[in-house]
Short mmCIF file of C-alpha atoms in Angstrom, two decimals:
data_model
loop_
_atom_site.label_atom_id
_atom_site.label_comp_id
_atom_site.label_asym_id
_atom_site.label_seq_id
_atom_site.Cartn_x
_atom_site.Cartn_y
_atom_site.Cartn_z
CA UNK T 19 67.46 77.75 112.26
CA UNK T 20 69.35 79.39 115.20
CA UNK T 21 70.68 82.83 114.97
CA UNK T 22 74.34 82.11 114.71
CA UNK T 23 76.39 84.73 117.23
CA UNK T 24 79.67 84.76 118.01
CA UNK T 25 82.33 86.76 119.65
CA UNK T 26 85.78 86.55 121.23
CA UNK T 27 83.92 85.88 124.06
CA UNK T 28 82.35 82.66 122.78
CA UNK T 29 82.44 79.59 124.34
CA UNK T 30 83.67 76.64 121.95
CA UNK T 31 83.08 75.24 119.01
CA UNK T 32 80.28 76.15 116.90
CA UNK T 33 78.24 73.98 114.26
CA UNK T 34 77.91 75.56 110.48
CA UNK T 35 74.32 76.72 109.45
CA UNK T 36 75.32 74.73 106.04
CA UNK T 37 77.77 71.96 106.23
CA UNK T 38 76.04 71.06 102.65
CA UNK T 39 78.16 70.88 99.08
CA UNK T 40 80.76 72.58 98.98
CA UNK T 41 82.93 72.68 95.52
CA UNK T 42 85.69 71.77 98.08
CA UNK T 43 85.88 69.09 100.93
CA UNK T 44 84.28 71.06 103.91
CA UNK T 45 84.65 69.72 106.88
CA UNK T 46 81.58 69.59 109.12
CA UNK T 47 82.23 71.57 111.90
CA UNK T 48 84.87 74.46 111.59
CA UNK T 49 85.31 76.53 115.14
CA UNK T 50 85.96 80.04 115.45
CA UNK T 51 89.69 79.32 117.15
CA UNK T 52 90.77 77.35 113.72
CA UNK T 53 88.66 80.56 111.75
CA UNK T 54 90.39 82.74 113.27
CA UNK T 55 94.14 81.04 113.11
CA UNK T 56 93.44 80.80 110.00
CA UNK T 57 92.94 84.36 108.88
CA UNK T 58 95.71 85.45 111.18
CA UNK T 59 98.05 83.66 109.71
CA UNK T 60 96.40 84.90 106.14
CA UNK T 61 97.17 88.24 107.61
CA UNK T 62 101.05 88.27 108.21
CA UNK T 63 101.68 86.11 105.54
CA UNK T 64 100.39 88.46 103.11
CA UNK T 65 102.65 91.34 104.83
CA UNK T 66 105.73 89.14 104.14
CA UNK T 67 108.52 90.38 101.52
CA UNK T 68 107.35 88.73 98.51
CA UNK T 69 110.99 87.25 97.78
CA UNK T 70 110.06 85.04 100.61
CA UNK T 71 108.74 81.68 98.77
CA UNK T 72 109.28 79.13 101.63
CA UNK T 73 107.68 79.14 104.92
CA UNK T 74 108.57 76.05 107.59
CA UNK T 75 106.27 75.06 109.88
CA UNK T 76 108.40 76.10 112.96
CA UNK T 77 108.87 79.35 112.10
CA UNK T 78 105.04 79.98 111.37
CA UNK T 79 104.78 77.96 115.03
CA UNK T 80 107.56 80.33 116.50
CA UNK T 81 105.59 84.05 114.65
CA UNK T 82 102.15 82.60 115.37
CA UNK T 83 103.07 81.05 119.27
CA UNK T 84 101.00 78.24 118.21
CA UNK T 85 102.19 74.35 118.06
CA UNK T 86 103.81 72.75 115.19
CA UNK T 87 101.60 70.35 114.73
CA UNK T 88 98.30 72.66 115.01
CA UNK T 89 99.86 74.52 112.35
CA UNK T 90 100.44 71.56 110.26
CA UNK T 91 96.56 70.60 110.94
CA UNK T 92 95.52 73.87 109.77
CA UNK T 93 97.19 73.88 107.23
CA UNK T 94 96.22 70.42 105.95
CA UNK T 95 92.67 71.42 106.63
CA UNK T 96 92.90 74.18 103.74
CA UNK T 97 94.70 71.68 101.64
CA UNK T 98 98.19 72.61 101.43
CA UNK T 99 100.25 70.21 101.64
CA UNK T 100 104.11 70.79 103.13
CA UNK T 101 107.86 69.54 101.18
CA UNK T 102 110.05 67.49 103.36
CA UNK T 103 113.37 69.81 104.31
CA UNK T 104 111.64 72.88 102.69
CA UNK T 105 107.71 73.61 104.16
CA UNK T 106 105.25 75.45 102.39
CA UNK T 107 104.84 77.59 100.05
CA UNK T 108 103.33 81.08 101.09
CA UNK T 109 101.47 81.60 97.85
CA UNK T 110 99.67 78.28 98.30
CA UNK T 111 98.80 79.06 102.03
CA UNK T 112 97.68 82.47 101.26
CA UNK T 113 95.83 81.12 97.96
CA UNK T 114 94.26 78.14 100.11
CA UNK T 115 93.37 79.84 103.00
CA UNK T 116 91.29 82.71 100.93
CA UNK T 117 89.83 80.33 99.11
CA UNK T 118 88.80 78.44 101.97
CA UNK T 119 87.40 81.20 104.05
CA UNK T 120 85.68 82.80 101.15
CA UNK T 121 87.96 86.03 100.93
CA UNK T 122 88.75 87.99 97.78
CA UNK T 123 85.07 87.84 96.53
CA UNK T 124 83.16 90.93 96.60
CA UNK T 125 82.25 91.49 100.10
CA UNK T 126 80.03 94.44 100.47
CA UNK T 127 79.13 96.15 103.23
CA UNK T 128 77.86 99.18 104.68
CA UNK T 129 79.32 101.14 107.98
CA UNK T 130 76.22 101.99 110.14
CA UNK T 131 77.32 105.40 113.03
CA UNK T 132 80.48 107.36 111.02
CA UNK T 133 82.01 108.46 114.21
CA UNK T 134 85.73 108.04 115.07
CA UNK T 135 85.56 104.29 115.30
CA UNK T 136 83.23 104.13 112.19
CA UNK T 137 85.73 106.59 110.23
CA UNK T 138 88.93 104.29 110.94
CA UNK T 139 87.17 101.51 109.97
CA UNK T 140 86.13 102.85 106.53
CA UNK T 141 89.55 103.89 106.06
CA UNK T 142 90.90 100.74 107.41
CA UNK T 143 93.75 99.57 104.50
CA UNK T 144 93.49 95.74 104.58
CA UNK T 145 90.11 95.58 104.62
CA UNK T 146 90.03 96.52 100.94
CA UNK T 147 93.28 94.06 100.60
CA UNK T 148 90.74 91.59 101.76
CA UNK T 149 87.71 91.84 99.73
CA UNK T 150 85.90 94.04 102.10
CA UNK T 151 83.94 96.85 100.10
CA UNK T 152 82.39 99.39 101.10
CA UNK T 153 79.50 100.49 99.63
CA UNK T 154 77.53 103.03 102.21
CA UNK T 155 77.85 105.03 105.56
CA UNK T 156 75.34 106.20 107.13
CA UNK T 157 74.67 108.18 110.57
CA UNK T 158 71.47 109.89 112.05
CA UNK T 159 73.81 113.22 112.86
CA UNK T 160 72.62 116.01 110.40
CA UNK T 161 76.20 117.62 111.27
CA UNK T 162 77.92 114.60 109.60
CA UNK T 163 75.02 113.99 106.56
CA UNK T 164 76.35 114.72 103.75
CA UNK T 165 79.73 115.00 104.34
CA UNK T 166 82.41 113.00 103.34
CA UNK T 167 84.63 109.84 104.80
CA UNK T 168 87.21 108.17 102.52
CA UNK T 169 85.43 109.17 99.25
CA UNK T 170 81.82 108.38 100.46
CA UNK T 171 78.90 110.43 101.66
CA UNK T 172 76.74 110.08 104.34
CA UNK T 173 73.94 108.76 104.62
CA UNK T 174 71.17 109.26 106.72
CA UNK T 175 70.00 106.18 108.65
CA UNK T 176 66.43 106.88 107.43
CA UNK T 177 67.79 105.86 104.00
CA UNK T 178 69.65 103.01 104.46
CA UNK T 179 66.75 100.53 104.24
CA UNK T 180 66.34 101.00 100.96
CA UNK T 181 69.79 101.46 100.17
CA UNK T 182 70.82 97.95 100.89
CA UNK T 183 67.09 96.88 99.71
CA UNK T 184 68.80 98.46 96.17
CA UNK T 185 72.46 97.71 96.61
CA UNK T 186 72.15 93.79 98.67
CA UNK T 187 75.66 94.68 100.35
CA UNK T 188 75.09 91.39 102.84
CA UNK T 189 77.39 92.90 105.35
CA UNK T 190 77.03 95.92 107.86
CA UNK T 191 79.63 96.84 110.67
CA UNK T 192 77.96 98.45 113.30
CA UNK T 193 79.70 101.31 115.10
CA UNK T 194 76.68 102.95 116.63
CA UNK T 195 76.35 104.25 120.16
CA UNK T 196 75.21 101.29 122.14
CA UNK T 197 71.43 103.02 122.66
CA UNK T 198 70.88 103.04 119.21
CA UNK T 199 72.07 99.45 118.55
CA UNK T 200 69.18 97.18 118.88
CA UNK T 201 67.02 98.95 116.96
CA UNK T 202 69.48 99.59 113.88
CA UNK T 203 70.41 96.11 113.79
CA UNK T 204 66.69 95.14 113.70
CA UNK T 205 66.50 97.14 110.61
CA UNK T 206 69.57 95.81 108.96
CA UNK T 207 68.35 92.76 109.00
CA UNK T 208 64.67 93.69 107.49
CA UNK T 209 66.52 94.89 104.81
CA UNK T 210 68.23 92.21 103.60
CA UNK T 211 71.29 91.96 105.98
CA UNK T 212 73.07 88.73 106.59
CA UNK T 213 76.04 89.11 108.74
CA UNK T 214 76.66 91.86 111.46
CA UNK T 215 79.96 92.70 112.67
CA UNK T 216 79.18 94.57 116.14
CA UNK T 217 81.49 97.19 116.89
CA UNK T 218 79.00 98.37 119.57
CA UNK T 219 79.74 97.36 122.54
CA UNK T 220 76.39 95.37 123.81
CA UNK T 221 74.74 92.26 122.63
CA UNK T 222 72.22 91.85 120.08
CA UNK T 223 69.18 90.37 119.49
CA UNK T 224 68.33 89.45 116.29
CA UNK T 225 65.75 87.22 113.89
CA UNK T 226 66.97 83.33 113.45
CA UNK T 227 69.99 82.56 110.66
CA UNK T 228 71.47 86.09 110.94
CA UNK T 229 75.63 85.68 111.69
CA UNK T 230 77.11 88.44 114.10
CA UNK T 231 80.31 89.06 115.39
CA UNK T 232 80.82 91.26 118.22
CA UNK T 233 83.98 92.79 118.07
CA UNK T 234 84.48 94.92 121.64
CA UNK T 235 87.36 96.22 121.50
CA UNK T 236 87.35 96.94 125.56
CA UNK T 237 87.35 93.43 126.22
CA UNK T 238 91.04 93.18 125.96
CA UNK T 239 91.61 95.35 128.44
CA UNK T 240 90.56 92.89 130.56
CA UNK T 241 92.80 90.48 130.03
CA UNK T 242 95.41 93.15 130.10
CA UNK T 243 94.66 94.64 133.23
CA UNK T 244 94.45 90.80 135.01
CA UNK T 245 98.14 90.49 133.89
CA UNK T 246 99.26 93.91 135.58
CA UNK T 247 97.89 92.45 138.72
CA UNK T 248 100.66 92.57 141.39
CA UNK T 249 101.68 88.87 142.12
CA UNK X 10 110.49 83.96 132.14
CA UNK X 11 108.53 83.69 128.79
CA UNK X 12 107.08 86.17 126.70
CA UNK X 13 103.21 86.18 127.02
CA UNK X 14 101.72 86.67 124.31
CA UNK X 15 98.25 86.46 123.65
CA UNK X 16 95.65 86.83 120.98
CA UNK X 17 92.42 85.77 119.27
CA UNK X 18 94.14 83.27 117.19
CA UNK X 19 95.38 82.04 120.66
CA UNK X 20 95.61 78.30 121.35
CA UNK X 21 93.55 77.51 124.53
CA UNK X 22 95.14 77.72 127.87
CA UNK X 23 97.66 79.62 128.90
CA UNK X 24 99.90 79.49 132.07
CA UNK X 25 99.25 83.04 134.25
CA UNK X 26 103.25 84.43 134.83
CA UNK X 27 102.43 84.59 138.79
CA UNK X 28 100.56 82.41 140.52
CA UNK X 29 101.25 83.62 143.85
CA UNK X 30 100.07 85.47 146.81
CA UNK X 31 97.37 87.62 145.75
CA UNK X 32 95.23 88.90 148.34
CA UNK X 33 91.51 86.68 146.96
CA UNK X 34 91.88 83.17 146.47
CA UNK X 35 93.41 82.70 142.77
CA UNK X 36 93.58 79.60 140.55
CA UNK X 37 96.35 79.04 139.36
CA UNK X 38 95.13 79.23 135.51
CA UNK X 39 92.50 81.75 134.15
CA UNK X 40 92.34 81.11 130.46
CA UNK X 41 92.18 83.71 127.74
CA UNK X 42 88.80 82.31 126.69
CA UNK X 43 87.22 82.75 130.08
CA UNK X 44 89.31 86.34 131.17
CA UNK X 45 87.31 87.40 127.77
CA UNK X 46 83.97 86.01 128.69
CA UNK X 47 84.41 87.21 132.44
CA UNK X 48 85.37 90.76 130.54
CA UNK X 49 82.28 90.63 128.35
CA UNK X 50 79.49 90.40 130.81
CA UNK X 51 81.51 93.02 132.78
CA UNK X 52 80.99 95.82 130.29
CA UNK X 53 77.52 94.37 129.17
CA UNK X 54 76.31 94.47 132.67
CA UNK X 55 77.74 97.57 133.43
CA UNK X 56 75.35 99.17 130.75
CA UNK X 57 72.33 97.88 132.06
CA UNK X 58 69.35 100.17 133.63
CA UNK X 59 70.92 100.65 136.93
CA UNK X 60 67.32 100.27 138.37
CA UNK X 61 68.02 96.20 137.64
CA UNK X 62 69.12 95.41 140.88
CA UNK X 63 69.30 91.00 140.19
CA UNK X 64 69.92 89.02 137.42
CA UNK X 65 69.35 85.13 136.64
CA UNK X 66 72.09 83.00 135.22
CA UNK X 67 69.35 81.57 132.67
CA UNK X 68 69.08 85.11 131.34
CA UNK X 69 72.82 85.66 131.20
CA UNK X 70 73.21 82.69 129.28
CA UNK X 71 70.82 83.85 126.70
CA UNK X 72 72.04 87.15 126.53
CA UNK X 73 75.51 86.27 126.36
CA UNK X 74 74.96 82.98 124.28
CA UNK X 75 76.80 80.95 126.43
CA UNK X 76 75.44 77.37 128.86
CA UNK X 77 74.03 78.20 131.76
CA UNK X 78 76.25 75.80 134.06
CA UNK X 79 79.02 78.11 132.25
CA UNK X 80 77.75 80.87 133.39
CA UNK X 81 77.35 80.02 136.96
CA UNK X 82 81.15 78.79 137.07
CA UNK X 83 82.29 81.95 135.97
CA UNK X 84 80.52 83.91 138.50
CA UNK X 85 81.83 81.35 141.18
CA UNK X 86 85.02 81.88 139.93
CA UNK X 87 85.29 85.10 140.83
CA UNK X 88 83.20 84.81 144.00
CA UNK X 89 80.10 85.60 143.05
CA UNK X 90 76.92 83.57 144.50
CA UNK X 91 73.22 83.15 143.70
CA UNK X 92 70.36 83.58 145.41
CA UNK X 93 68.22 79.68 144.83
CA UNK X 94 64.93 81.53 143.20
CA UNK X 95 65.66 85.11 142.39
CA UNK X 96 70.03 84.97 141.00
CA UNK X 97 72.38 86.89 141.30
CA UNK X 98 73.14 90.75 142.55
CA UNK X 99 74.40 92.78 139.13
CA UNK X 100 76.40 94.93 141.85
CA UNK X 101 78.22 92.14 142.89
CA UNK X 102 78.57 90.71 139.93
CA UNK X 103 80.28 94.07 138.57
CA UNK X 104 82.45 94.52 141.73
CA UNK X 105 83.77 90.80 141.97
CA UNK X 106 84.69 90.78 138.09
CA UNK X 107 86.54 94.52 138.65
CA UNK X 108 88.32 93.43 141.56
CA UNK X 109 89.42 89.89 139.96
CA UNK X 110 90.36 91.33 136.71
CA UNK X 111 92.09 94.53 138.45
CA UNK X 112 89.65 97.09 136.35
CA UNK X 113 89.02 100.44 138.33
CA UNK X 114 92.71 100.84 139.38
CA UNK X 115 94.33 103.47 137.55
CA UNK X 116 95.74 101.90 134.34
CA UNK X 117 98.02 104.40 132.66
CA UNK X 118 98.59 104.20 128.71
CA UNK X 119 99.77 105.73 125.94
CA UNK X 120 98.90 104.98 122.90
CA UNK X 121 101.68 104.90 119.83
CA UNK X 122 100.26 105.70 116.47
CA UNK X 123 97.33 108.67 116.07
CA UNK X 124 95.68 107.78 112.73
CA UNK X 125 92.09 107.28 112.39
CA UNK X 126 92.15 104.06 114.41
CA UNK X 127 94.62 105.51 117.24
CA UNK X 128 92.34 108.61 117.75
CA UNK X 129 89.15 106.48 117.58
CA UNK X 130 91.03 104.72 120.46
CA UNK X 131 91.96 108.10 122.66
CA UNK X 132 88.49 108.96 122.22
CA UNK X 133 86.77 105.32 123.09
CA UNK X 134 84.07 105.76 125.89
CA UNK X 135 84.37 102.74 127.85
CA UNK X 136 87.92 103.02 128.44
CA UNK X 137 87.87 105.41 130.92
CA UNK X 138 84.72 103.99 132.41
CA UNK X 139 87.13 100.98 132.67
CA UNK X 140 90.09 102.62 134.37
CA UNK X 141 92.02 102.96 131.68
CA UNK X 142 94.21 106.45 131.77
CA UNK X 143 95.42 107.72 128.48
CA UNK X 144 98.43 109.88 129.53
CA UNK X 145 100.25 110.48 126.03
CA UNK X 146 100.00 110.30 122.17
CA UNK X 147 102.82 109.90 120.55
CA UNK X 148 103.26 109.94 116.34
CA UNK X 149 106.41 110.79 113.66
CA UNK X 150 103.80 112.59 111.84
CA UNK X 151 104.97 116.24 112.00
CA UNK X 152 101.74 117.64 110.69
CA UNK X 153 100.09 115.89 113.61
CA UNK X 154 102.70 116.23 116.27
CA UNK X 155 101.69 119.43 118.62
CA UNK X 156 98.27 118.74 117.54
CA UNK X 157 95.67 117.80 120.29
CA UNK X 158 93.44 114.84 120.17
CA UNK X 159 90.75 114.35 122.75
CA UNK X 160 92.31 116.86 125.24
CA UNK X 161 95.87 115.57 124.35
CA UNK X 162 98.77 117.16 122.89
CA UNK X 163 100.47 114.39 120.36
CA UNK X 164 104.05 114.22 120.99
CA UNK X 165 106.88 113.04 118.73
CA UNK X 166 107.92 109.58 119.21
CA UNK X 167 111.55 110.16 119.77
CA UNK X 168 109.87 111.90 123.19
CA UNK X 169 108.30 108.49 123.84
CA UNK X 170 111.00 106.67 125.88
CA UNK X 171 112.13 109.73 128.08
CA UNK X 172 107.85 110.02 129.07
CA UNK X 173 107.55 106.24 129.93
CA UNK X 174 110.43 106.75 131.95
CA UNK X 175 109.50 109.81 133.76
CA UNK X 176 105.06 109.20 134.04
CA UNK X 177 105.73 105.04 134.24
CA UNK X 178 102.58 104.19 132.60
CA UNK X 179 102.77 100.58 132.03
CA UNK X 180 100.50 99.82 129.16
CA UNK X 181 100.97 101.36 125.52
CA UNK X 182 98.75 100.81 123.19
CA UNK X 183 100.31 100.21 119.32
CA UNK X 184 98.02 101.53 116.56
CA UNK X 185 101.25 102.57 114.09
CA UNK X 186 101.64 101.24 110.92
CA UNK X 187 102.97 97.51 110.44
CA UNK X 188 106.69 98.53 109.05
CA UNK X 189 107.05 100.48 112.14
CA UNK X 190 105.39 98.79 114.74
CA UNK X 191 108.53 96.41 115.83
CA UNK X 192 110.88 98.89 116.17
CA UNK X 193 108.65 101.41 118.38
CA UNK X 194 107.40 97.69 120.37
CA UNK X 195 110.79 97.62 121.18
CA UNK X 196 111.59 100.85 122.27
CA UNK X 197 108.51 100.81 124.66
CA UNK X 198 109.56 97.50 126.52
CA UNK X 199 113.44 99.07 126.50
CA UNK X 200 111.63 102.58 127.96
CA UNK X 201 109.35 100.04 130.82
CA UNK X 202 106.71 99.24 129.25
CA UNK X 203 104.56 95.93 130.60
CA UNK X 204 102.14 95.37 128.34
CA UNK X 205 102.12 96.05 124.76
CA UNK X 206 98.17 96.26 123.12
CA UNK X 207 98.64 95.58 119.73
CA UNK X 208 96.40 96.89 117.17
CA UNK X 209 99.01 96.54 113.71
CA UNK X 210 98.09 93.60 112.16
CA UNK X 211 101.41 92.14 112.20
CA UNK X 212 103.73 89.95 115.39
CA UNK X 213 105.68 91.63 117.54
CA UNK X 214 109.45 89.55 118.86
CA UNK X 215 109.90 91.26 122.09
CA UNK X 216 111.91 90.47 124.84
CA UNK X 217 110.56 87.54 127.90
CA UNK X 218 108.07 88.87 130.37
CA UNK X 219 106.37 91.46 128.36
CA UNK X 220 102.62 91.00 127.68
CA UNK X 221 101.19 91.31 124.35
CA UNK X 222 97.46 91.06 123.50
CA UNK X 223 96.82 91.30 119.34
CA UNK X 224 93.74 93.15 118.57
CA UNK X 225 93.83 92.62 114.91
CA UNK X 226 90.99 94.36 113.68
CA UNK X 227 90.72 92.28 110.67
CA UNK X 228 90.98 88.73 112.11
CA UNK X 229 87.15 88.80 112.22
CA UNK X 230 86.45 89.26 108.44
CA UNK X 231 87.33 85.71 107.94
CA UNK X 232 85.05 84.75 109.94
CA UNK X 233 82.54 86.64 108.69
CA UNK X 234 83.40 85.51 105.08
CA UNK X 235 83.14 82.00 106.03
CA UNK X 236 79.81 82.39 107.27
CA UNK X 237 78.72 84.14 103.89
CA UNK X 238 79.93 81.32 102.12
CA UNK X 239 77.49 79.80 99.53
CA UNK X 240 76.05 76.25 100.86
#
């Protein structure tokens, strides 16, 4: 079993670890790209006035700059299913699509290095909105042990072992200083960790059939900066 | 002139505004996916012990979990070439990406919105080390405007437009809440704004020829909740 990595900086599609029995037809291979079309439109949709029943497919096209017919595909690919002269129905696309991606259940997770980035993150609104709980933050700074974020304490990293050996949250973000990284991920995943969402801005090496996301948020800059570029 | 947009939930290629006469030979299309990748060894590489003077493309491909051939295209594409036996110069690998990105010139900012997120932003490391130049906070906050943050004085956002107009920065970066985040979009782009680095989860209309990269925090939970789901 490979460890399965990905990040914005990823380079195609990628195969499931389990492309097994679903209760739902699963298609083999789902990439990131459709993943992540997917939960974007989940996103705006659920920010919509909720007088709005009726979506067409070229206005979700026009909002999402994406084809017509890609968002017809992903759509169909979650099952819902469009009405001729009308579209779709935003409370079947937002019911499909979190059913499809697996939001809405109980997601725990713990926040691993509290500092600014780690704070807005526990505080971060739609994560709740989207099933993402937070059950522990921890940090190795005695000034910030013990103190408070958002309702929860801090944690010293020595503890968090067998914290999630106690709590099985299957989910830690990681906003640690890059030096620190490695060896807290390493830990994570002794303890029971399944998925890491990186926040720190290196790569990661980890034990076979653990998921990470790296989620730097500097990269954009690139691609921001390229634009600027005097023509 | 079109709007460029761009975002994770992107779909593939997209046409660069200019083309033209830029000093280093350019292609005429540098995908999102690849600015990203190009962006993502840059920082990586950037943190390494400086005392690693060359690098092999076999070991960038592990480390960034990409195909080697991949790699070695990317490095070509911005001029970089290998050594047959021993690979290729980090230094040159860092200069080539910074000048072919256009990282290390001064790229002002301000950034629009100073919640948790916003100041995690003022305060993010690698920005800086990446030339980008924070040079005003702006919020409609009044228990936060003449507050500093990070060595900066937040200002109220009916200030914004007169600032852009006076210090030119060209990039702002949008961490406001979603009801608000339009309006102020548009105010930035009316004021001269380029570039528009959006981290509300929500689409921004603006008018044609203004960049916009979505940073929706998010967007990577579905992915992560896919992953999770039982086989």
């Amino acid at each position: 079993m490979k460890q399965k990595t990905t990040s914005r900086t990823s380079n195609g599609p990628r195969k499931l670890h389990s492309t097994g029995s679903r209760s739902r037809k699963m298609p083999r291979h789902v990439t990131h790209t459709v993943l992540e079309r997917l939960m974007h439109y989940y996103v705006c949709l659920s920010k919509y006035d909720p007088n709005i029943e009726w979506i067409s497919s070229p206005h979700l096209a026009s909002q999402f700059r994406v084809d017509d017919t890609q968002v017809r595909k992903d759509l169909a690919l979650v099952g819902v299913k469009g009405r001729p002269n009308t579209g779709f129905r935003r409370e079947q696309i937002l019911d499909s699509i979190r059913r499809f991606l697996g939001l809405g259940r109980n997601l725990d997770a713990v926040i691993v290095g509290v500092g600014r980035l780690g704070s807005a993150l526990v505080a971060y609104r739609d994560f709740r909105e989207l099933g993402l709980n937070i059950v522990g933050l921890f940090d190795n700074d005695p000034r910030k042990i013990g103190t408070a974020v958002s309702g929860h304490t801090i944690l010293p990293t020595a503890r968090m072992k067998s914290f999630i050996r106690r709590r099985k949250p299957r989910i830690a973000i990681l906003a640690c200083p890059v030096f620190v990284a490695q060896i807290l991920a390493y830990e994570l995943v002794e303890a029971g960790i399944c998925a890491i969402w990186n926040f720190s801005p290196t790569t990661l090496q980890l034990p076979d059939g653990v998921f990470v996301r790296n989620e730097h948020i500097s990269i954009g800059l690139g691609e921001i900066a390229y634009h600027l570029l005097p023509s």
